[in-house]
XYZ file of C-alpha atoms in Angstrom:
228
model
C -7.703 18.394 6.097
C -4.953 17.817 3.957
C -5.549 19.811 0.250
C -4.631 16.301 -1.980
C -7.534 13.915 -0.269
C -10.145 17.487 -0.803
C -9.674 16.836 -4.338
C -10.053 12.469 -4.005
C -13.900 12.201 -5.223
C -14.900 8.096 -4.126
C -14.994 6.201 -7.179
C -13.524 8.088 -9.674
C -9.072 8.441 -10.135
C -6.680 9.451 -7.361
C -6.008 13.065 -9.230
C -2.573 13.392 -10.377
C -0.663 15.710 -7.938
C -1.395 12.131 -5.188
C 1.381 11.077 -7.298
C 3.679 13.261 -6.684
C 4.110 13.240 -3.435
C 7.343 11.893 -1.223
C 6.302 8.553 -0.269
C 6.268 9.440 3.170
C 3.003 11.922 2.612
C 1.394 9.841 0.137
C 1.151 6.598 2.272
C -0.849 7.729 4.994
C -3.679 9.278 2.619
C -3.857 6.186 0.980
C -5.339 5.079 3.995
C -9.203 4.435 2.481
C -8.621 4.882 -0.635
C -9.906 1.998 -3.163
C -8.070 -1.145 -4.302
C -10.021 -2.178 -7.358
C -8.688 -5.652 -9.470
C -10.567 -6.217 -12.488
C -10.300 -10.600 -12.843
C -12.683 -13.171 -14.934
C -14.562 -13.198 -11.858
C -15.159 -9.749 -11.863
C -13.719 -6.867 -10.246
C -12.772 -6.547 -5.943
C -12.364 -4.024 -4.498
C -11.095 -3.301 -1.099
C -10.151 -0.709 1.434
C -6.272 0.222 1.675
C -5.826 -0.323 5.469
C -2.062 -0.246 6.562
C 0.940 0.808 4.112
C 4.520 1.896 4.375
C 7.345 4.709 3.054
C 10.035 4.147 1.261
C 10.813 6.979 -0.111
C 13.938 8.413 -0.905
C 18.008 7.609 -1.782
C 18.544 8.047 1.766
C 16.117 5.846 2.766
C 18.288 2.118 4.440
C 14.796 0.520 4.183
C 14.378 0.886 0.577
C 15.707 -0.669 -2.945
C 16.638 1.591 -3.587
C 19.144 3.239 -1.009
C 22.054 5.464 -1.825
C 20.888 5.867 -5.403
C 20.743 1.886 -6.847
C 19.892 1.342 -10.179
C 18.750 -1.930 -11.345
C 16.849 -3.575 -13.252
C 14.066 -3.816 -10.546
C 14.711 -1.168 -9.288
C 14.436 1.166 -12.173
C 10.915 2.025 -11.971
C 10.769 3.836 -8.508
C 12.402 6.229 -10.263
C 10.182 6.732 -12.646
C 6.676 9.445 -12.296
C 4.741 8.844 -9.608
C 1.117 6.585 -10.310
C 3.216 3.465 -11.952
C 2.774 -0.375 -10.246
C 5.765 -1.997 -8.243
C 6.016 -5.261 -7.975
C 8.223 -7.446 -6.594
C 8.718 -11.399 -4.636
C 10.306 -11.526 -1.678
C 11.409 -15.211 -0.655
C 10.497 -16.503 -3.529
C 7.558 -17.224 -3.707
C 5.308 -14.032 -2.509
C 4.834 -11.026 -4.141
C 4.350 -7.283 -2.826
C 2.600 -4.508 -4.520
C 3.595 -0.948 -3.737
C 2.954 2.559 -5.974
C 5.072 4.491 -6.854
C 5.166 8.337 -6.084
C 6.956 11.541 -5.911
C 9.103 13.499 -9.558
C 10.758 11.265 -12.114
C 14.943 10.627 -10.657
C 13.867 10.765 -7.003
C 12.899 6.605 -6.079
C 9.711 6.850 -3.808
C 7.291 3.455 -3.442
C 4.936 2.764 -0.494
C 4.267 -0.562 -0.113
C 0.043 -1.896 0.287
C 0.901 -3.934 3.349
C -3.039 -5.236 4.377
C -6.807 -4.156 2.551
C -10.522 -5.078 3.086
C -12.772 -6.693 1.169
C -15.223 -3.606 0.418
C -18.317 -6.110 0.038
C -19.595 -9.930 0.906
C -19.197 -9.569 -3.081
C -15.990 -8.398 -3.112
C -14.726 -10.927 0.079
C -16.128 -14.364 -1.198
C -13.662 -13.653 -5.130
C -10.545 -13.196 -2.949
C -11.107 -16.051 -1.514
C -10.532 -18.273 -3.956
C -7.736 -17.135 -4.914
C -5.881 -17.188 -1.822
C -6.755 -19.923 -1.945
C -6.462 -21.598 1.139
C -8.488 -21.288 5.229
C -8.342 -17.473 6.057
C -9.899 -17.957 9.656
C -9.505 -13.869 11.083
C -9.733 -11.154 8.479
C -5.845 -10.660 9.119
C -5.104 -14.440 7.748
C -7.291 -12.796 4.173
C -5.637 -10.239 3.107
C -2.923 -8.383 6.195
C 0.613 -8.370 4.890
C 2.316 -7.914 1.355
C 2.321 -11.443 0.355
C -1.288 -12.618 1.702
C -2.962 -9.863 -0.913
C -1.433 -9.958 -3.499
C -2.755 -13.390 -3.712
C -5.956 -12.584 -2.329
C -6.193 -9.225 -5.478
C -4.464 -12.651 -7.931
C -1.918 -9.240 -7.926
C 1.526 -10.340 -9.922
C 4.473 -9.844 -11.437
C 2.873 -9.729 -14.617
C 1.325 -6.835 -13.270
C 4.672 -4.995 -12.535
C 5.047 -1.059 -14.066
C 1.177 -0.648 -14.406
C -0.280 2.204 -14.513
C -2.422 2.607 -11.424
C -3.798 6.145 -12.686
C -5.972 4.061 -15.120
C -9.592 2.520 -14.334
C -10.481 -0.434 -16.465
C -7.521 -2.064 -16.673
C -6.359 -4.651 -14.187
C -4.937 -2.199 -11.400
C -5.493 0.602 -10.342
C -6.797 3.052 -7.234
C -9.583 5.333 -6.455
C -10.857 7.096 -4.463
C -12.679 5.379 -1.372
C -14.391 6.482 1.758
C -11.203 7.394 3.713
C -11.594 7.058 7.542
C -14.401 6.990 9.189
C -16.013 6.366 5.087
C -18.248 3.715 7.670
C -19.829 5.906 9.550
C -17.577 5.636 12.822
C -13.567 8.127 12.935
C -10.682 5.655 11.895
C -7.703 6.794 13.552
C -4.838 6.394 11.399
C -1.583 5.228 14.001
C 1.879 5.441 13.219
C 4.314 2.470 13.653
C 7.463 1.513 12.833
C 7.652 -0.811 8.783
C 8.399 -3.888 9.394
C 11.345 -6.971 7.869
C 13.706 -3.877 8.636
C 16.178 -4.475 11.051
C 19.351 -3.902 7.974
C 17.719 0.353 7.644
C 19.905 1.021 10.700
C 19.312 4.098 12.225
C 16.054 3.659 9.387
C 14.529 0.315 10.499
C 13.023 2.930 13.918
C 10.923 5.658 11.518
C 7.697 5.485 12.119
C 6.677 5.269 8.807
C 4.338 2.462 8.960
C 0.719 3.916 9.060
C -2.055 2.261 9.465
C -6.324 1.625 11.271
C -6.274 1.772 14.722
C -8.692 -1.349 16.012
C -9.047 -2.779 12.291
C -9.031 -6.311 12.012
C -7.402 -6.673 8.464
C -4.429 -5.114 9.566
C -0.716 -7.525 9.538
C 0.882 -6.126 12.602
C -0.401 -4.718 15.867
C 1.771 -2.838 17.752
C 1.067 -1.927 20.562
C 3.465 1.445 20.584
C 2.390 3.041 18.140
C 1.126 6.561 18.792
C -1.480 8.722 16.369
C -0.069 9.821 13.427
C 1.017 13.547 12.976
C 2.455 14.978 10.028
C 5.239 17.243 12.771
C 6.414 13.059 13.751
C 7.957 11.988 10.392
C-alpha cells in the first residue's frame, strides 16, 4: 500500500503530505476519497470515482503549460490543498484540487463522483435541476458534478483541508470500500487534442465498472505507477 494511503483515515481530513504530492501521484489516490459540500439543505457527501492529472509546466494539457501565470492560473502555483475552479464553454464549472509544492503548478481535475447515501443523491438531483436517467447523467463529468454539488467559481481558492467549510475533502472508504475490490484503470484524458504528444498520456484514472464514470475507454489498462 502507498505510504500516504496508510495515513488516510475515513472521515478525517486528508493528511498534509497528500497535498504535497505531484498531481500525477495524487490523482489515482484521490479515488475513493470523499468530497463534502455543505449546503443550506445539509451536507452532501460523495465518493470520488474519476480523476485527471494536470501537472507541471511541461504538460501541454495544463493551463499552466510553459509556466503561464495569469489571474486564472495563479492559484495553481500556490501550495497544495486549495480548490481551483474555472468555467468552460461559458457555462460549466470544473473543480480541481491543487497539489504539489509552491511554484510548481499541479492540479487534479475531479471528473466524476458517486453519492454515498440516498439522501446525498436526493440533494444532488435537486441541485442538478434536470432528469438524470442513469448515474453518469447525475455526476459523471466535471460540469455535471459541479451542478449537482452546487459548486461555482465563488468557491475558487477555498482551502480543502478544513472540515466544516463550504467544501472539503476527507478520507473515504477507498477502493473496495463497498465490500468488493475495485480495479483502478488509466486512460488518456478527455477533450485535450490540442495537447499534442501529451494528449495520449494515460493520465485519467477511474474505477472500472463504476456507473458514475463519465467516459468508458475500452482500451483502458490496469493502473500501474510504472506507466505514468
